[in-house]
Tab-separated table of C-alpha atoms and ligand atoms in Angstrom:
chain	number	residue	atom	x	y	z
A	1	UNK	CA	116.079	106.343	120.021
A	2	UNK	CA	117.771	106.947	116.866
A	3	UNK	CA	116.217	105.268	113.953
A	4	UNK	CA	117.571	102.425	111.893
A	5	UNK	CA	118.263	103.385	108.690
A	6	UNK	CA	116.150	100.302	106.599
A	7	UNK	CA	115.521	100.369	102.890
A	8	UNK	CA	113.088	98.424	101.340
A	9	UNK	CA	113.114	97.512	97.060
A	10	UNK	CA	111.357	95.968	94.577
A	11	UNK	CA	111.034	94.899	90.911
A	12	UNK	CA	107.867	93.095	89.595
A	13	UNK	CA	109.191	89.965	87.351
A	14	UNK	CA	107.118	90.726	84.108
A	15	UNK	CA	110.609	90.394	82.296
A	16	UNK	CA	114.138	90.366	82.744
A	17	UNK	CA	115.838	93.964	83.584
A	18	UNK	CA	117.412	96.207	81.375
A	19	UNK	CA	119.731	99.440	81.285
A	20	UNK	CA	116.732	101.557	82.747
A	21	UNK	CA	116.506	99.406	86.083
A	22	UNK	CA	120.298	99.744	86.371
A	23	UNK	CA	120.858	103.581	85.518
A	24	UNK	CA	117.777	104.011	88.227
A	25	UNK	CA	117.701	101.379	90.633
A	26	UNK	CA	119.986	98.845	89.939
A	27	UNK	CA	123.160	100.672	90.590
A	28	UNK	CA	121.294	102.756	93.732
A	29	UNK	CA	119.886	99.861	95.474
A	30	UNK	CA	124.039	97.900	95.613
A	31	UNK	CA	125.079	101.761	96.492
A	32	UNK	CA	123.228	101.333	99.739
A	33	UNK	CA	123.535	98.102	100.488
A	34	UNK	CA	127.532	98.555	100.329
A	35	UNK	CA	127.589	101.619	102.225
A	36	UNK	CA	126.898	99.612	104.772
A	37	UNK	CA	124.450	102.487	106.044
A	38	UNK	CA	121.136	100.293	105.627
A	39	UNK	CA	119.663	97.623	106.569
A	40	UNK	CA	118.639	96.440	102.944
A	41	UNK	CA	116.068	94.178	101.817
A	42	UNK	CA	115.213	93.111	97.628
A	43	UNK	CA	111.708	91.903	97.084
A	44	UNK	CA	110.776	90.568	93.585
A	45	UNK	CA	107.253	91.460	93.442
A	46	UNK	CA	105.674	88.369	91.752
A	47	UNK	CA	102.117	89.419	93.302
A	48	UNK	CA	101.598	92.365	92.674
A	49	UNK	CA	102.670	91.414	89.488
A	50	UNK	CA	99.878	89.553	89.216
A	51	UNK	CA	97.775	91.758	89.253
A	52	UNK	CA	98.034	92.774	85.913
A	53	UNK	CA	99.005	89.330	85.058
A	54	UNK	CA	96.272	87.071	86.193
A	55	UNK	CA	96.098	85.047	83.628
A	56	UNK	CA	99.664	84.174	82.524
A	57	UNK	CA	101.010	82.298	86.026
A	58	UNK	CA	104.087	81.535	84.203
A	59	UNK	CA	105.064	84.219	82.908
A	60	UNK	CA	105.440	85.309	86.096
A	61	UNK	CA	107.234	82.471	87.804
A	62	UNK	CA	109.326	82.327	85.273
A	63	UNK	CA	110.666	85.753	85.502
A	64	UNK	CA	111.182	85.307	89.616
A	65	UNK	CA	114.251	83.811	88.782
A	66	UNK	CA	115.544	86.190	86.023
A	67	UNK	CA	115.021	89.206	88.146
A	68	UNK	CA	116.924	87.259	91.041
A	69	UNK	CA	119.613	86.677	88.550
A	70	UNK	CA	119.926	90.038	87.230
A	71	UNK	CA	119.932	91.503	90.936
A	72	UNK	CA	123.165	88.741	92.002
A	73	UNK	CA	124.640	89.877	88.798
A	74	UNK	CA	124.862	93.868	89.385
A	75	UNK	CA	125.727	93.522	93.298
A	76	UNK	CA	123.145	92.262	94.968
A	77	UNK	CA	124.678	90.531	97.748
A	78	UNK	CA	123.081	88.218	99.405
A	79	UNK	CA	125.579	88.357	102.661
A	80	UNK	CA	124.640	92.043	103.164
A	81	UNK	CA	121.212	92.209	101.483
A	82	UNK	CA	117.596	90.090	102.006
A	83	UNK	CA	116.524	89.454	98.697
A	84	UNK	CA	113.060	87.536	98.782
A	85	UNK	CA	110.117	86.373	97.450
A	86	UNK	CA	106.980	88.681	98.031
A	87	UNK	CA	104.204	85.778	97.724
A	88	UNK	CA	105.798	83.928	100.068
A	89	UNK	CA	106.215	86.112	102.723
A	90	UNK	CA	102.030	85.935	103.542
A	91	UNK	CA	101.835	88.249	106.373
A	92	UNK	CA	101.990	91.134	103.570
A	93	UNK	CA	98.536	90.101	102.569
A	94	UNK	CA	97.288	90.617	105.572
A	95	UNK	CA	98.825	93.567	106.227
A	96	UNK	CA	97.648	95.154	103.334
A	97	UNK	CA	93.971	94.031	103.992
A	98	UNK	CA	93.791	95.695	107.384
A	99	UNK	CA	95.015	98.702	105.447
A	100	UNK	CA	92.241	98.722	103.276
A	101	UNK	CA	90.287	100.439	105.729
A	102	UNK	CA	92.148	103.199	105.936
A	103	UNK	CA	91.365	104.377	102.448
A	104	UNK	CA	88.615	105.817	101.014
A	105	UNK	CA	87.500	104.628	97.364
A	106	UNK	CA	87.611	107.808	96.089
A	107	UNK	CA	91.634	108.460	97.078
A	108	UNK	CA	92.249	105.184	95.587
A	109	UNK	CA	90.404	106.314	92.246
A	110	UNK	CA	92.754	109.664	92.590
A	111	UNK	CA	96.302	108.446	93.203
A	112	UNK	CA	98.499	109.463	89.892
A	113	UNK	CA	100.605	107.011	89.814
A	114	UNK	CA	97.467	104.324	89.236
A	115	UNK	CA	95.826	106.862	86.930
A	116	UNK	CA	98.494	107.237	84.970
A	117	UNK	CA	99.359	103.422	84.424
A	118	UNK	CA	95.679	102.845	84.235
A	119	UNK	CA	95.578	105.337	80.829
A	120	UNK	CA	98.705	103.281	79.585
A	121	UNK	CA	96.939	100.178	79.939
A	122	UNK	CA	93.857	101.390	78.570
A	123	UNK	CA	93.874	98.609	75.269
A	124	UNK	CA	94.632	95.938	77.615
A	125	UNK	CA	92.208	96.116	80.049
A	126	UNK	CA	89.201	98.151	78.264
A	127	UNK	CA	86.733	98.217	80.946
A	128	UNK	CA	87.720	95.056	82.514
A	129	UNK	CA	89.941	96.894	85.446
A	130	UNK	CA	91.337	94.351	88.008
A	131	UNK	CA	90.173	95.907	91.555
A	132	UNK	CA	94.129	94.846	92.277
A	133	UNK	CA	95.380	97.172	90.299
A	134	UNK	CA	93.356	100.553	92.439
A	135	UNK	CA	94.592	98.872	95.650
A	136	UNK	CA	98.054	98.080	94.472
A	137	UNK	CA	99.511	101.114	96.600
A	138	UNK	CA	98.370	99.865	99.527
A	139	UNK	CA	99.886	96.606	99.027
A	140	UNK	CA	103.005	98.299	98.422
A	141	UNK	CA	102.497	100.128	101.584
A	142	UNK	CA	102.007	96.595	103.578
A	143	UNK	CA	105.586	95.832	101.719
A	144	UNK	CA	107.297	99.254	102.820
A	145	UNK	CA	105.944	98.715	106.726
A	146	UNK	CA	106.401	95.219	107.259
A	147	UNK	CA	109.709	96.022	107.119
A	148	UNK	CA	109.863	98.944	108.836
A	149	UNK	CA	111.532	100.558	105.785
A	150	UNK	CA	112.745	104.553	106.223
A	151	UNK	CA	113.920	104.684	102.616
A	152	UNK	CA	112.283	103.586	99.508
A	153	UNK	CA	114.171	104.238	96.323
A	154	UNK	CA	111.077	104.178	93.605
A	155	UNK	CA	111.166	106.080	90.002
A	156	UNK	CA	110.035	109.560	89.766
A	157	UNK	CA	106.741	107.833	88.942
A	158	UNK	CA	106.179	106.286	92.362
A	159	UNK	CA	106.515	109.056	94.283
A	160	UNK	CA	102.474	109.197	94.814
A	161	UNK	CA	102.205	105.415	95.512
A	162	UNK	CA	104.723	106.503	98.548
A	163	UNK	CA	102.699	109.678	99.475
A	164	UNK	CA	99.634	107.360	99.962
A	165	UNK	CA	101.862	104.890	101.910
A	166	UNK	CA	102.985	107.643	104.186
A	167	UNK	CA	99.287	108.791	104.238
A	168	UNK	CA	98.327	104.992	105.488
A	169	UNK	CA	101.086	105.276	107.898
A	170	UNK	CA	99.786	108.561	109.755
A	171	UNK	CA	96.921	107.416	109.764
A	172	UNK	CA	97.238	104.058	111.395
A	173	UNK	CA	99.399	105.517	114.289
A	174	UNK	CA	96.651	108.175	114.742
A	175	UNK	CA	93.792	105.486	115.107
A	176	UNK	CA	95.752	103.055	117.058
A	177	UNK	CA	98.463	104.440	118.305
A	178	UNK	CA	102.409	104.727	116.736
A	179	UNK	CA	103.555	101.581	115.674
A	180	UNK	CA	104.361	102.265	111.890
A	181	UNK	CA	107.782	104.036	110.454
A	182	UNK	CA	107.302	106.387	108.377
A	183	UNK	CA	109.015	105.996	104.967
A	184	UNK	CA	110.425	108.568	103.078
A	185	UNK	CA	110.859	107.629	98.988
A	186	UNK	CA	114.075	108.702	97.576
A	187	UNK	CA	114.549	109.396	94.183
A	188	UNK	CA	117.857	109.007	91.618
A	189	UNK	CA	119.607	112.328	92.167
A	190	UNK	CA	121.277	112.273	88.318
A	191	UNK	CA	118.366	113.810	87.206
A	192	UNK	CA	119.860	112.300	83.557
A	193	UNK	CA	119.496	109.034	85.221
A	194	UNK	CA	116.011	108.890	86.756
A	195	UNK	CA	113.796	108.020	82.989
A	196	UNK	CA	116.597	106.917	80.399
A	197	UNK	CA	115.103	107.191	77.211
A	198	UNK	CA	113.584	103.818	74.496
A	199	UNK	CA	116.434	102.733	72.223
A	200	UNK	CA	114.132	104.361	69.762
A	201	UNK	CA	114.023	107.883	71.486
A	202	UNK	CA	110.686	107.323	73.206
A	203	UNK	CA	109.880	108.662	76.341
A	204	UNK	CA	110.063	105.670	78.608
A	205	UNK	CA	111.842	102.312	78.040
A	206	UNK	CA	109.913	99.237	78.160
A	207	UNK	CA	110.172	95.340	77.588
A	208	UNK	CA	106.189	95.649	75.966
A	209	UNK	CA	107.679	98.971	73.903
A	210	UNK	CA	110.691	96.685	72.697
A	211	UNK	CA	112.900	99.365	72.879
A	212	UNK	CA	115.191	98.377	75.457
A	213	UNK	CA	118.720	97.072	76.177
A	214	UNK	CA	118.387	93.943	78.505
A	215	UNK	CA	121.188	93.555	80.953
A	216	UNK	CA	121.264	89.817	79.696
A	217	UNK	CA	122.017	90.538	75.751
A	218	UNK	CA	124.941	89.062	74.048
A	219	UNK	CA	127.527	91.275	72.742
A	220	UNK	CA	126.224	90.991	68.940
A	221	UNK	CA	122.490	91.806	70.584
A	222	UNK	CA	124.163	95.565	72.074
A	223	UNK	CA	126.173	96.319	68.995
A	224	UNK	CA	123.290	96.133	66.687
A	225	UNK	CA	120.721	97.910	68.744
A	226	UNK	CA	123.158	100.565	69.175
A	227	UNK	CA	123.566	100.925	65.398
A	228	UNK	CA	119.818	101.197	64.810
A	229	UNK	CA	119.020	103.928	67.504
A	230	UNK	CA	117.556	106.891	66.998
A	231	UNK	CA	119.197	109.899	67.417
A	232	UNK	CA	118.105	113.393	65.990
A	233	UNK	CA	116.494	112.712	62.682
A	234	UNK	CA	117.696	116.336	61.744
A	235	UNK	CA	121.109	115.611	62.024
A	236	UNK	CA	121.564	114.613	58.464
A	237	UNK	CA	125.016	115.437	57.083
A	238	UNK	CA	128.209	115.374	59.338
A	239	UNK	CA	128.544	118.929	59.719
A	240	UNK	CA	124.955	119.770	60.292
A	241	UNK	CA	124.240	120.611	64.137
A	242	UNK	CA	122.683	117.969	66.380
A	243	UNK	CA	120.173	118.041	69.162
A	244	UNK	CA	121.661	116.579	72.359
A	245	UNK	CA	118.640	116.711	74.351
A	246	UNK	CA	116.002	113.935	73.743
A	247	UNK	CA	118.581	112.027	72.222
A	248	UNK	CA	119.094	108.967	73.894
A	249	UNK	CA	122.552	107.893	72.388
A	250	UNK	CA	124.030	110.958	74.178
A	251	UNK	CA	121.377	110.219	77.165
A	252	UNK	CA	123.220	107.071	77.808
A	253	UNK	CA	126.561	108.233	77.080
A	254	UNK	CA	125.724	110.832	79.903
A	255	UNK	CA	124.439	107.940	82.381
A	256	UNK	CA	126.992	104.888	81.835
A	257	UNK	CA	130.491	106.447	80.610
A	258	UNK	CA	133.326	106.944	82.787
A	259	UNK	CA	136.476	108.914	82.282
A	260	UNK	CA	138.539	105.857	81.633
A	261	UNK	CA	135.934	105.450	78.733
A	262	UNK	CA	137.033	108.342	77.100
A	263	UNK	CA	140.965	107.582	77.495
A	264	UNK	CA	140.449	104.003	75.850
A	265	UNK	CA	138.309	104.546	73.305
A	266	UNK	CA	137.652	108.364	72.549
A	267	UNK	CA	140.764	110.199	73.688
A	268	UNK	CA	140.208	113.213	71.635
A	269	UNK	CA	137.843	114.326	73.859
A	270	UNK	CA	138.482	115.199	77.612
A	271	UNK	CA	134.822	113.866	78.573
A	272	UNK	CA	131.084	114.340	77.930
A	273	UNK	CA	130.284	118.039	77.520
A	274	UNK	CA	133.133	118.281	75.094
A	275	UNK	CA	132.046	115.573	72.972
A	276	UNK	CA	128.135	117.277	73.462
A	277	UNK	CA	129.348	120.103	72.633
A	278	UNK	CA	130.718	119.598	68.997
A	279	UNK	CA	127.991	117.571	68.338
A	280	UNK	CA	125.889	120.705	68.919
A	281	UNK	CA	128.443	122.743	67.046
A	282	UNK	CA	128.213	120.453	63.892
A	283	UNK	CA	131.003	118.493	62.585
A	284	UNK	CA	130.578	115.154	64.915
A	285	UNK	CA	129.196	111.853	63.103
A	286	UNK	CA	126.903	109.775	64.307
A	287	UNK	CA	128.402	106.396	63.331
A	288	UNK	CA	131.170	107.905	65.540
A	289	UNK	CA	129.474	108.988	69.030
A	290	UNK	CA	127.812	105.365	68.671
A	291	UNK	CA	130.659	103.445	67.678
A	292	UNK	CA	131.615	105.181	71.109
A	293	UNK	CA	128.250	104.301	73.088
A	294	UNK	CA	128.704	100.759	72.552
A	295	UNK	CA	132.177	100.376	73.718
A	296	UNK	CA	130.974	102.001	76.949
A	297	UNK	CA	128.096	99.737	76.962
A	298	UNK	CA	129.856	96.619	76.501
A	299	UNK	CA	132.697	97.517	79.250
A	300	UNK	CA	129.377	98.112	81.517
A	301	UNK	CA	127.255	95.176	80.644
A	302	UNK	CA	130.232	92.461	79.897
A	303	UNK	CA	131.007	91.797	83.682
A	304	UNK	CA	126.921	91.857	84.354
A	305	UNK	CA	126.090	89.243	81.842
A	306	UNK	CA	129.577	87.289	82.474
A	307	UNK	CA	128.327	87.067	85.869
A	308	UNK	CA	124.715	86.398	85.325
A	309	UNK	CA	125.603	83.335	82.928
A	310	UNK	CA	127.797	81.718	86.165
A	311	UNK	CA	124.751	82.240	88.164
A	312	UNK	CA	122.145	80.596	85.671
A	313	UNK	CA	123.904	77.445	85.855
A	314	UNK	CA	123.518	76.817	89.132
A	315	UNK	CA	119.731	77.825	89.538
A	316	UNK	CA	119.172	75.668	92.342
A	317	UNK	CA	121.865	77.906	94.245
A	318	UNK	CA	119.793	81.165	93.283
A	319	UNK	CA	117.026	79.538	94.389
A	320	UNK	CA	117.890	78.343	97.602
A	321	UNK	CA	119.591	81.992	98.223
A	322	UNK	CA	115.713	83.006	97.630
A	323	UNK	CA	114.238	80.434	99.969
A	324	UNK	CA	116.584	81.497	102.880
A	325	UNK	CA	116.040	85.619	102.730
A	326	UNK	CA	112.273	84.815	102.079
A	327	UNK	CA	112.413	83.041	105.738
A	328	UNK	CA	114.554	86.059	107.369
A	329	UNK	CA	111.776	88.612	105.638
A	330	UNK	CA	109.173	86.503	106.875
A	331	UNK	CA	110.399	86.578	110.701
A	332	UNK	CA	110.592	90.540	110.059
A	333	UNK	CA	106.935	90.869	108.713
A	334	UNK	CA	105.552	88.476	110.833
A	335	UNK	CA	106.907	91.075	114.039
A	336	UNK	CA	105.504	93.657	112.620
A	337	UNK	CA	102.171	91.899	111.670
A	338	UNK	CA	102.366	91.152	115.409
A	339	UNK	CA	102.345	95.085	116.635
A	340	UNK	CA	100.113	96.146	114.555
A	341	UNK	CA	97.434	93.478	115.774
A	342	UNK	CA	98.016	93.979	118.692
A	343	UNK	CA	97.490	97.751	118.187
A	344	UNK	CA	94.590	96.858	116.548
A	345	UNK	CA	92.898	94.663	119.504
A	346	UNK	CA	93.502	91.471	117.804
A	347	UNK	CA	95.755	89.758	119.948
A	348	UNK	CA	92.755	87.662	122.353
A	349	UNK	CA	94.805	84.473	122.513
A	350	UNK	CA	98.271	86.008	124.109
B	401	LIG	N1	105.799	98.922	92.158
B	401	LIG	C1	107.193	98.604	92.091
B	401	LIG	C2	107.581	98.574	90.608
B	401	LIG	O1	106.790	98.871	89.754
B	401	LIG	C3	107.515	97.277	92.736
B	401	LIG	C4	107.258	97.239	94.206
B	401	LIG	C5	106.346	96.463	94.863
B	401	LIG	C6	107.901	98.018	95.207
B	401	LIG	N2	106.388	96.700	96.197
B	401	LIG	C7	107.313	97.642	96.446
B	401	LIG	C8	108.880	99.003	95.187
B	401	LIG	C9	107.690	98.246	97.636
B	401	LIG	C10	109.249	99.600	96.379
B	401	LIG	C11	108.659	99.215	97.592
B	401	LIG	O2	108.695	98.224	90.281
């Protein structure tokens, strides 16, 4: 039987999204949906973004509905898409606690991805670790099977989370026979694309970091963080040579321009590498490659926000586009739920 082709996203609402979710994910996620290739389903994560969030209830709730807003604004379609509510949908919990036999503490302890975050998080939690937050792949794997998902587009920085879901998944069909897909996770192949840089050259861009553009700033808002970026402090004078690499002005001039950018507003130069180029040579401004970045950026973001500010007035609509995929993604989980009980043994009442 050839296999559906199903893919399964998510983005925790901790905050509203910004130019990294749409070089990454964003722009990936309405790729596939409009292909009309995949079955595609949206989850905003509000549990497990409680995890890490406990105590702050509204913080999350809150940010349910700006993450469904920013998904409807960049092409999320509801028509071709399931975008839903992951606390809701309560067969995932149960899902994920059968699956919690299937791993030992000790691979929980050693996935990278939770390592990793764990060391970032280090000041906020000191030794008070939620158990959640170990376990947190294998809720994500619940997510991934309930929906039988084949593709999983995840950062570079999920790939182990998926490796331990695919790990779950083998397993299970050993034990008790094949009844989970087996997801693949697929990552941005713009390798420029995959981490774009903090506003202020850091390695990652983050909401707590405050170095990021949010896909819901004004106009002013982009123009201003533009003209306080970093770019290579050793780029002093005009004509001295500049780094391109590590510099996130050209980093997002690499991800978000288009051709047409450079014929409106920087015809001089046939495209990126040229303009890369004589900034490497010497001789290229600063004030000028950014006065450049945020004309690209506001021809990219303008029809986003225009969009997102029709949708926020009408937040019972969002809402109620929420409430009807969360019923379609519960009538998908609760199949699967079925199976695998019944795989399990569990089904004495049938
Ligand atoms: N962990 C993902 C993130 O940090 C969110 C997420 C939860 C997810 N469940 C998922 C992503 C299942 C892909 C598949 O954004």
């Amino acid at each position: 039987m050839e296999q559906e082709k199903i893919v399964l996203t998510g983005d925790r609402p901790t905050g509203s999204l910004h130019i990294g979710h749409l070089s990454g994910a964003l722009r990936r996620r309405v790729a596939m949906q409009n292909s009309g290739e995949y079955k595609t389903f949206v989850m905003i994560a509000d549990a497990q973004a409680l995890i890490d969030n406990a105590d702050n209830p509204a913080k999350v709730r809150k940010n349910v509905l700006e993450v469904a807003l920013d998904n409807l604004a960049v092409g999320v379609d509801p028509q071709k898409s399931t975008l839903f509510v992951q606390s809701q949908v309560s067969e995932l919990t149960e899902l994920y606690f059968y699956y919690m036999n299937l791993v030992t503490l000790s691979r929980a302890e050693r996935n990278p991805t939770v390592k990793s975050e764990l060391a970032e998080k280090k000041e906020k939690f000191g030794v008070s670790i939620p158990l959640g937050f170990l376990t947190y792949p294998i809720s994500q794997t619940a997510d991934i099977t309930a929906f039988n998902a084949t593709h999983v587009p995840v950062g570079e920085d999920q790939l182990p989370v998926i490796e331990q879901a695919q790990e779950i998944v083998q397993k299970f069909n050993a034990i008790y026979g094949p009844t989970l897909v087996m997801p693949q996770g697929i990552v941005e192949i713009n390798e420029k694309a995959r981490r774009l840089l903090g506003t202020d050259g850091g390695k990652k861009m983050g909401k707590s970091l405050g170095n990021v553009i949010n896909l819901s700033d004004d106009s002013d808002t982009i123009a201003k963080k533009i003209k306080d970026m970093f770019t290579d402090p050793n780029h002093l004078r005009v004509s001295d040579p500049g780094e391109t690499e590590n510099n996130p002005v050209f980093q997002y001039i690499s991800v978000f321009s288009k051709p047409e950018h450079f014929q409106a507003f920087l015809p001089e130069y046939a495209g990126y590498e040229e303009l890369a180029e004589h900034y490497r040579r010497g001789g290229l401004g600063d004030v000028k490659v950014k006065r450049f970045l945020n004309e690209v950026m506001q021809d990219v973001l303008r029809p986003i926000r225009e969009k997102r500010i029709e949708l926020a007035k009408d937040p019972a609509t969002v809402w109620e586009i929420l409430r009807s995929g969360t019923i379609k993604a519960r009538e998908q989980a609760a199949s699967t739920l079925k199976r695998v009980k019944q795989a399990m043994q569990l089904d004495y009442f049938t």
